[in-house]
PDB file of C-alpha atoms in Angstrom:
ATOM      1  CA  MET M   6       3.879  97.299  88.840  1.00 82.00           C
ATOM      2  CA  ASN M   7       5.413  98.276  92.149  1.00 84.00           C
ATOM      3  CA  PHE M   8       7.357 101.477  91.640  1.00 92.00           C
ATOM      4  CA  GLU M   9       7.753 102.068  95.375  1.00 93.00           C
ATOM      5  CA  ALA M  10      10.554  99.515  95.594  1.00 93.00           C
ATOM      6  CA  VAL M  11      12.441 101.209  92.769  1.00 94.00           C
ATOM      7  CA  ILE M  12      11.914 104.615  94.366  1.00 95.00           C
ATOM      8  CA  VAL M  13      13.237 103.332  97.706  1.00 95.00           C
ATOM      9  CA  GLY M  14      16.262 101.789  95.996  1.00 95.00           C
ATOM     10  CA  VAL M  15      17.119 104.929  94.056  1.00 96.00           C
ATOM     11  CA  SER M  16      16.483 107.043  97.151  1.00 97.00           C
ATOM     12  CA  SER M  17      18.957 104.977  99.152  1.00 97.00           C
ATOM     13  CA  LEU M  18      21.640 105.631  96.545  1.00 97.00           C
ATOM     14  CA  VAL M  19      20.887 109.352  96.465  1.00 97.00           C
ATOM     15  CA  ILE M  20      20.823 109.618 100.271  1.00 97.00           C
ATOM     16  CA  SER M  21      24.157 107.795 100.538  1.00 96.00           C
ATOM     17  CA  GLY M  22      25.632 110.080  97.911  1.00 97.00           C
ATOM     18  CA  VAL M  23      24.378 113.189  99.687  1.00 97.00           C
ATOM     19  CA  PHE M  24      25.630 112.127 103.116  1.00 97.00           C
ATOM     20  CA  HIS M  25      29.176 111.421 101.929  1.00 96.00           C
ATOM     21  CA  PRO M  26      30.093 115.103 101.427  1.00 97.00           C
ATOM     22  CA  ILE M  27      28.040 116.102 104.492  1.00 97.00           C
ATOM     23  CA  VAL M  28      30.242 113.901 106.679  1.00 97.00           C
ATOM     24  CA  ILE M  29      33.413 115.289 105.090  1.00 96.00           C
ATOM     25  CA  LYS M  30      32.288 118.907 105.599  1.00 96.00           C
ATOM     26  CA  ALA M  31      31.064 118.243 109.141  1.00 96.00           C
ATOM     27  CA  GLU M  32      34.382 116.722 110.168  1.00 96.00           C
ATOM     28  CA  TYR M  33      36.308 119.527 108.458  1.00 95.00           C
ATOM     29  CA  HIS M  34      34.397 122.314 110.198  1.00 94.00           C
ATOM     30  CA  PHE M  35      33.436 120.752 113.545  1.00 94.00           C
ATOM     31  CA  SER M  36      35.529 117.564 113.959  1.00 93.00           C
ATOM     32  CA  ALA M  37      33.912 114.319 115.062  1.00 94.00           C
ATOM     33  CA  ARG M  38      32.641 116.113 118.177  1.00 94.00           C
ATOM     34  CA  CYS M  39      29.482 116.960 116.221  1.00 96.00           C
ATOM     35  CA  TRP M  40      28.389 113.306 116.320  1.00 97.00           C
ATOM     36  CA  TRP M  41      25.543 114.191 118.687  1.00 98.00           C
ATOM     37  CA  ALA M  42      23.884 116.345 115.989  1.00 98.00           C
ATOM     38  CA  PHE M  43      23.771 113.317 113.682  1.00 98.00           C
ATOM     39  CA  ALA M  44      22.395 111.204 116.556  1.00 98.00           C
ATOM     40  CA  LEU M  45      19.613 113.697 117.274  1.00 98.00           C
ATOM     41  CA  ALA M  46      18.772 114.069 113.591  1.00 98.00           C
ATOM     42  CA  GLY M  47      18.772 110.294 113.107  1.00 98.00           C
ATOM     43  CA  ALA M  48      16.487 109.749 116.082  1.00 98.00           C
ATOM     44  CA  GLY M  49      14.194 112.508 114.863  1.00 98.00           C
ATOM     45  CA  PHE M  50      13.926 111.106 111.353  1.00 98.00           C
ATOM     46  CA  LEU M  51      13.334 107.570 112.643  1.00 98.00           C
ATOM     47  CA  LEU M  52      10.663 108.761 115.076  1.00 98.00           C
ATOM     48  CA  THR M  53       8.993 110.696 112.275  1.00 98.00           C
ATOM     49  CA  ALA M  54       9.142 107.586 110.078  1.00 98.00           C
ATOM     50  CA  LEU M  55       7.300 105.665 112.787  1.00 98.00           C
ATOM     51  CA  LEU M  56       4.543 108.280 112.806  1.00 98.00           C
ATOM     52  CA  THR M  57       4.035 108.478 109.033  1.00 97.00           C
ATOM     53  CA  GLN M  58       2.860 105.949 106.481  1.00 96.00           C
ATOM     54  CA  GLY M  59       3.649 104.889 102.978  1.00 94.00           C
ATOM     55  CA  LEU M  60       6.602 105.796 100.832  1.00 96.00           C
ATOM     56  CA  LEU M  61       7.456 108.874 102.910  1.00 96.00           C
ATOM     57  CA  SER M  62       8.031 106.715 105.999  1.00 97.00           C
ATOM     58  CA  TYR M  63      10.533 104.576 104.090  1.00 97.00           C
ATOM     59  CA  ILE M  64      12.449 107.612 102.869  1.00 97.00           C
ATOM     60  CA  LEU M  65      12.488 109.142 106.358  1.00 98.00           C
ATOM     61  CA  ALA M  66      13.781 105.856 107.792  1.00 98.00           C
ATOM     62  CA  LEU M  67      16.551 105.799 105.187  1.00 98.00           C
ATOM     63  CA  VAL M  68      17.576 109.354 106.068  1.00 98.00           C
ATOM     64  CA  GLY M  69      17.482 108.537 109.786  1.00 98.00           C
ATOM     65  CA  SER M  70      19.628 105.459 109.266  1.00 98.00           C
ATOM     66  CA  ALA M  71      22.070 107.477 107.154  1.00 98.00           C
ATOM     67  CA  CYS M  72      22.342 110.019 109.967  1.00 98.00           C
ATOM     68  CA  LEU M  73      23.176 107.278 112.455  1.00 98.00           C
ATOM     69  CA  TRP M  74      25.653 105.626 110.091  1.00 98.00           C
ATOM     70  CA  SER M  75      27.290 109.035 109.627  1.00 97.00           C
ATOM     71  CA  ILE M  76      28.369 108.954 113.283  1.00 98.00           C
ATOM     72  CA  ILE M  77      30.628 106.008 112.500  1.00 97.00           C
ATOM     73  CA  GLU M  78      31.832 107.676 109.325  1.00 97.00           C
ATOM     74  CA  LEU M  79      32.700 110.880 111.191  1.00 97.00           C
ATOM     75  CA  PHE M  80      35.216 109.011 113.320  1.00 97.00           C
ATOM     76  CA  HIS M  81      36.554 107.171 110.276  1.00 97.00           C
ATOM     77  CA  GLN M  82      36.858 110.501 108.462  1.00 96.00           C
ATOM     78  CA  GLU M  83      38.831 111.896 111.390  1.00 95.00           C
ATOM     79  CA  LYS M  84      41.303 109.019 110.994  1.00 96.00           C
ATOM     80  CA  ARG M  85      41.504 109.610 107.225  1.00 96.00           C
ATOM     81  CA  VAL M  86      42.374 113.249 107.924  1.00 94.00           C
ATOM     82  CA  GLU M  87      45.079 112.170 110.393  1.00 93.00           C
ATOM     83  CA  LYS M  88      46.556 109.919 107.686  1.00 93.00           C
ATOM     84  CA  GLY M  89      46.630 112.884 105.292  1.00 92.00           C
ATOM     85  CA  TRP M  90      44.058 111.481 102.890  1.00 93.00           C
ATOM     86  CA  PHE M  91      41.818 114.547 103.376  1.00 93.00           C
ATOM     87  CA  PRO M  92      42.772 118.112 104.271  1.00 91.00           C
ATOM     88  CA  LYS M  93      42.733 119.262 107.871  1.00 91.00           C
ATOM     89  CA  ASN M  94      40.973 122.517 108.662  1.00 89.00           C
ATOM     90  CA  PRO M  95      43.855 124.951 109.339  1.00 88.00           C
ATOM     91  CA  LYS M  96      41.665 127.242 111.467  1.00 84.00           C
ATOM     92  CA  ARG M  97      40.637 124.362 113.690  1.00 74.00           C
ATOM     93  CA  ALA M  98      44.226 123.120 113.889  1.00 61.00           C
ATOM     94  CA  GLN M  99      45.394 126.557 115.094  1.00 64.00           C
ATOM     95  CA  LYS M 100      42.659 126.662 117.724  1.00 62.00           C
ATOM     96  CA  GLU M 101      43.555 123.175 118.968  1.00 61.00           C
ATOM     97  CA  ASN M 102      47.227 124.171 119.196  1.00 59.00           C
ATOM     98  CA  HIS M 103      46.345 127.271 121.245  1.00 57.00           C
ATOM     99  CA  ASP M 104      44.276 125.178 123.647  1.00 56.00           C
ATOM    100  CA  ASP M 105      47.368 123.157 124.675  1.00 52.00           C
TER     101      ASP M 105
END
C-alpha cells in the first residue's frame, strides 16, 4: 500500500487549514503590505523542496505553494475587511489616519 499519497492529501488539507488564520492575522496586524514575507517564505520552502527527497519534499512544496497562494489571499482579505466582513485593526486604522 502507498500511504505517501494519503499523507500528502491529508497534509494539504491541514496546511490549507493552518494558512487560513495566518492570512487573516497577517492582514489584521500588517495589512497586505507583508506580501513579500510570504513570497520569501514560499521561495525558500520551494527551494528546500528541490534540495530534499521523498515525502518531506512533497510537504515542503505544499507549504511553499500555500505561502505563494497566501499572497493572493492577503489582497482578497484586505477587500473583505473593507466590505466589513472581517474586523479592521483599530490601531492600524488610527496610524493610517495620522499619516494623511
